[in-house]
Amino acid sequence: MNQRSQIPPGSRAEAKRRTRRILLEAGLAECSEHGLEAPSLDAICSRAGFTRGAFYVHFKDRDDFLVALFDWVLAGVLDALVGPEDEQSVDAVFSRFADAVSTGLWPMQEGRRVPTERIAEALERSVAIRERCVDLLQRAVLRLTKVAMRGQESADLRRDISASQIAQILITLATGALSLRQARVPMDVRRLRSEMMTLIERRPRLDA
């Protein structure tokens, strides 16, 4: 069924947002299945059910589209991995990271998953995407700092390391694990997750 027929009546602005979202979803599907270089504008537009004219309303060219696509992907991955703004548990964050590393599929919102190699291709290809990734990692550190602070307040996490340092440790270890997986280094992800938690959990009191 043509995707355009699925857009319900509404404001012009809402229709434009929906069209853009459908084009991004089509581009993600094409890139996930065939790689970053393969999808043509015709393939993306055909999959979305729109003409090239509709495409150019939202994007200047294919490169502009790919930057927008991976900006959307990376933001979705961050939200899915770090969790909601009121996430309470570092352990829950670790579980999501461990699942992504073990499967090689990074979660997005609404149940979507993105192959690790597609994200790596995009980061290698585009300076703009790399810069956006840095911005998003900084956001992730800020959000994980809040999670770590709640863990310290509940006495689940050690307090001799600042919450911001804990957040940076988590990001560094997670991205390091991703790099090892990219290099096909064998990993026991479950054990790695356990050892990562051991590093930041509250230590037992010596006088207990």
Short mmCIF file of C-alpha atoms in Angstrom, two decimals:
data_model
loop_
_atom_site.label_atom_id
_atom_site.label_comp_id
_atom_site.label_asym_id
_atom_site.label_seq_id
_atom_site.Cartn_x
_atom_site.Cartn_y
_atom_site.Cartn_z
CA MET A 1 0.00 0.00 0.00
CA ASN A 2 1.26 3.48 -0.85
CA GLN A 3 2.46 5.17 2.34
CA ARG A 4 0.85 8.47 1.33
CA SER A 5 -2.60 6.93 1.62
CA GLN A 6 -1.86 6.12 5.26
CA ILE A 7 -1.39 9.77 6.23
CA PRO A 8 -4.60 10.89 7.97
CA PRO A 9 -6.05 14.29 7.27
CA GLY A 10 -4.64 17.10 9.40
CA SER A 11 -2.65 20.23 9.30
CA ARG A 12 -0.12 20.83 6.56
CA ALA A 13 2.67 20.98 9.14
CA GLU A 14 1.67 17.63 10.57
CA ALA A 15 1.51 16.11 7.08
CA LYS A 16 5.03 17.39 6.38
CA ARG A 17 6.32 15.88 9.62
CA ARG A 18 4.74 12.56 8.75
CA THR A 19 6.14 12.60 5.22
CA ARG A 20 9.63 13.31 6.54
CA ARG A 21 9.33 10.52 9.10
CA ILE A 22 8.18 8.02 6.46
CA LEU A 23 11.12 8.95 4.22
CA LEU A 24 13.55 8.47 7.13
CA GLU A 25 12.02 5.11 7.99
CA ALA A 26 12.34 4.02 4.37
CA GLY A 27 15.96 5.17 4.28
CA LEU A 28 16.75 3.32 7.50
CA ALA A 29 15.26 0.12 6.11
CA GLU A 30 17.25 0.46 2.87
CA CYS A 31 20.53 1.21 4.66
CA SER A 32 20.03 -1.57 7.19
CA GLU A 33 19.37 -4.12 4.47
CA HIS A 34 21.81 -3.00 1.77
CA GLY A 35 24.45 -0.76 3.35
CA LEU A 36 25.06 2.95 3.37
CA GLU A 37 26.21 3.27 -0.24
CA ALA A 38 23.55 1.16 -1.90
CA PRO A 39 20.23 2.98 -1.51
CA SER A 40 19.39 5.35 -4.35
CA LEU A 41 16.89 8.17 -4.07
CA ASP A 42 14.57 6.19 -6.33
CA ALA A 43 14.76 3.18 -3.99
CA ILE A 44 14.09 5.32 -0.92
CA CYS A 45 11.21 7.20 -2.54
CA SER A 46 9.70 4.01 -3.94
CA ARG A 47 9.83 2.33 -0.55
CA ALA A 48 8.28 5.36 1.12
CA GLY A 49 5.62 5.77 -1.55
CA PHE A 50 6.60 9.33 -2.46
CA THR A 51 7.99 11.12 -5.50
CA ARG A 52 11.40 12.78 -5.75
CA GLY A 53 9.53 16.09 -5.55
CA ALA A 54 8.30 15.22 -2.09
CA PHE A 55 11.82 14.15 -1.12
CA TYR A 56 13.33 17.50 -2.14
CA VAL A 57 10.78 19.37 -0.02
CA HIS A 58 12.58 17.94 3.04
CA PHE A 59 16.18 17.28 1.96
CA LYS A 60 18.64 19.08 -0.32
CA ASP A 61 20.22 15.91 -1.69
CA ARG A 62 21.17 12.34 -0.77
CA ASP A 63 24.01 13.41 1.53
CA ASP A 64 21.73 15.82 3.38
CA PHE A 65 19.25 12.97 3.77
CA LEU A 66 21.90 10.59 5.16
CA VAL A 67 23.03 13.15 7.73
CA ALA A 68 19.41 13.66 8.82
CA LEU A 69 18.84 9.91 8.86
CA PHE A 70 21.76 9.12 11.15
CA ASP A 71 21.06 12.12 13.33
CA TRP A 72 17.64 10.55 13.89
CA VAL A 73 19.16 7.09 14.35
CA LEU A 74 21.80 8.22 16.86
CA ALA A 75 19.29 10.23 18.88
CA GLY A 76 16.98 7.22 18.95
CA VAL A 77 19.78 4.90 20.04
CA LEU A 78 20.70 7.25 22.88
CA ASP A 79 17.13 7.46 24.12
CA ALA A 80 16.67 3.69 23.89
CA LEU A 81 19.94 2.82 25.65
CA VAL A 82 20.05 5.45 28.37
CA GLY A 83 16.34 5.22 28.96
CA PRO A 84 13.80 7.82 30.04
CA GLU A 85 14.81 11.02 31.80
CA ASP A 86 13.67 9.54 35.13
CA GLU A 87 15.59 6.27 34.72
CA GLN A 88 16.49 5.05 38.21
CA SER A 89 18.79 2.09 37.65
CA VAL A 90 22.32 1.96 36.28
CA ASP A 91 21.90 -1.80 36.14
CA ALA A 92 18.99 -1.39 33.72
CA VAL A 93 21.16 0.83 31.50
CA PHE A 94 23.92 -1.79 31.59
CA SER A 95 21.46 -4.50 30.58
CA ARG A 96 20.43 -2.53 27.49
CA PHE A 97 24.06 -1.85 26.53
CA ALA A 98 25.00 -5.53 27.07
CA ASP A 99 22.10 -6.67 24.88
CA ALA A 100 23.18 -4.29 22.11
CA VAL A 101 26.81 -5.43 22.27
CA SER A 102 25.90 -9.12 22.32
CA THR A 103 23.45 -8.91 19.40
CA GLY A 104 25.25 -6.27 17.33
CA LEU A 105 21.92 -4.47 16.96
CA TRP A 106 21.48 -1.07 18.55
CA PRO A 107 17.94 -0.30 19.70
CA MET A 108 15.97 2.72 18.68
CA GLN A 109 12.59 3.87 19.82
CA GLU A 110 9.46 1.90 18.95
CA GLY A 111 11.29 -1.43 18.79
CA ARG A 112 13.54 -0.62 15.81
CA ARG A 113 17.09 -1.97 15.74
CA VAL A 114 20.09 -0.81 13.72
CA PRO A 115 23.08 -3.00 12.78
CA THR A 116 26.30 -1.85 14.42
CA GLU A 117 28.18 -1.80 11.13
CA ARG A 118 25.73 0.68 9.59
CA ILE A 119 26.35 3.19 12.36
CA ALA A 120 30.11 2.63 12.02
CA GLU A 121 29.88 3.25 8.25
CA ALA A 122 28.02 6.50 8.80
CA LEU A 123 30.51 7.75 11.39
CA GLU A 124 33.41 6.92 9.07
CA ARG A 125 31.80 8.61 6.11
CA SER A 126 30.55 11.91 7.49
CA VAL A 127 32.18 14.62 9.61
CA ALA A 128 28.72 16.05 10.33
CA ILE A 129 27.49 12.71 11.66
CA ARG A 130 30.62 12.32 13.81
CA GLU A 131 30.11 15.80 15.26
CA ARG A 132 26.50 14.98 16.01
CA CYS A 133 27.61 11.75 17.69
CA VAL A 134 29.92 13.74 19.97
CA ASP A 135 27.03 16.01 20.94
CA LEU A 136 24.84 13.02 21.70
CA LEU A 137 27.54 11.32 23.78
CA GLN A 138 27.81 14.49 25.84
CA ARG A 139 24.05 14.36 26.36
CA ALA A 140 24.37 10.73 27.36
CA VAL A 141 26.99 11.59 29.98
CA LEU A 142 24.70 14.25 31.46
CA ARG A 143 21.74 11.88 31.63
CA LEU A 144 23.83 9.02 33.04
CA THR A 145 25.24 11.41 35.64
CA LYS A 146 21.69 11.94 36.93
CA VAL A 147 21.15 8.16 37.04
CA ALA A 148 24.43 7.72 38.94
CA MET A 149 23.48 10.47 41.39
CA ARG A 150 20.24 8.66 42.18
CA GLY A 151 22.21 5.44 42.66
CA GLN A 152 24.54 7.17 45.10
CA GLU A 153 21.63 8.71 46.98
CA SER A 154 20.10 5.25 47.44
CA ALA A 155 23.52 3.87 48.49
CA ASP A 156 23.61 1.42 45.56
CA LEU A 157 26.68 3.03 43.98
CA ARG A 158 29.99 3.99 45.50
CA ARG A 159 30.39 7.59 46.54
CA ASP A 160 34.16 7.94 46.37
CA ILE A 161 33.81 8.58 42.61
CA SER A 162 31.76 11.51 41.36
CA ALA A 163 28.54 10.77 39.51
CA SER A 164 29.93 12.45 36.38
CA GLN A 165 33.02 10.23 36.49
CA ILE A 166 30.82 7.14 36.82
CA ALA A 167 28.87 8.29 33.76
CA GLN A 168 32.07 8.78 31.77
CA ILE A 169 33.32 5.34 32.83
CA LEU A 170 30.07 3.77 31.61
CA ILE A 171 30.26 5.50 28.23
CA THR A 172 33.95 4.65 27.81
CA LEU A 173 33.46 0.99 28.66
CA ALA A 174 30.39 0.68 26.44
CA THR A 175 32.07 2.24 23.41
CA GLY A 176 35.18 0.17 24.07
CA ALA A 177 33.09 -2.99 24.11
CA LEU A 178 31.54 -1.92 20.82
CA SER A 179 35.00 -1.45 19.29
CA LEU A 180 36.07 -4.91 20.46
CA ARG A 181 32.97 -6.43 18.94
CA GLN A 182 33.64 -4.60 15.67
CA ALA A 183 37.13 -6.17 15.68
CA ARG A 184 35.54 -9.61 16.21
CA VAL A 185 37.26 -10.02 19.59
CA PRO A 186 35.50 -12.80 21.56
CA MET A 187 33.70 -11.41 24.59
CA ASP A 188 31.67 -12.84 27.44
CA VAL A 189 29.18 -9.98 27.53
CA ARG A 190 27.38 -11.25 30.62
CA ARG A 191 30.64 -11.40 32.57
CA LEU A 192 31.71 -8.02 31.22
CA ARG A 193 28.45 -6.49 32.41
CA SER A 194 28.91 -8.01 35.87
CA GLU A 195 32.47 -6.74 36.13
CA MET A 196 31.44 -3.26 34.98
CA MET A 197 28.83 -3.12 37.74
CA THR A 198 31.40 -4.31 40.28
CA LEU A 199 33.55 -1.29 39.45
CA ILE A 200 30.89 1.21 40.46
CA GLU A 201 28.76 -0.60 43.05
CA ARG A 202 29.00 0.48 46.66
CA ARG A 203 31.86 -1.29 48.40
CA PRO A 204 31.12 -3.12 51.67
CA ARG A 205 32.26 -1.23 54.74
CA LEU A 206 35.53 -2.52 56.16
CA ASP A 207 34.15 -2.33 59.69
CA ALA A 208 30.92 -4.15 58.83
#
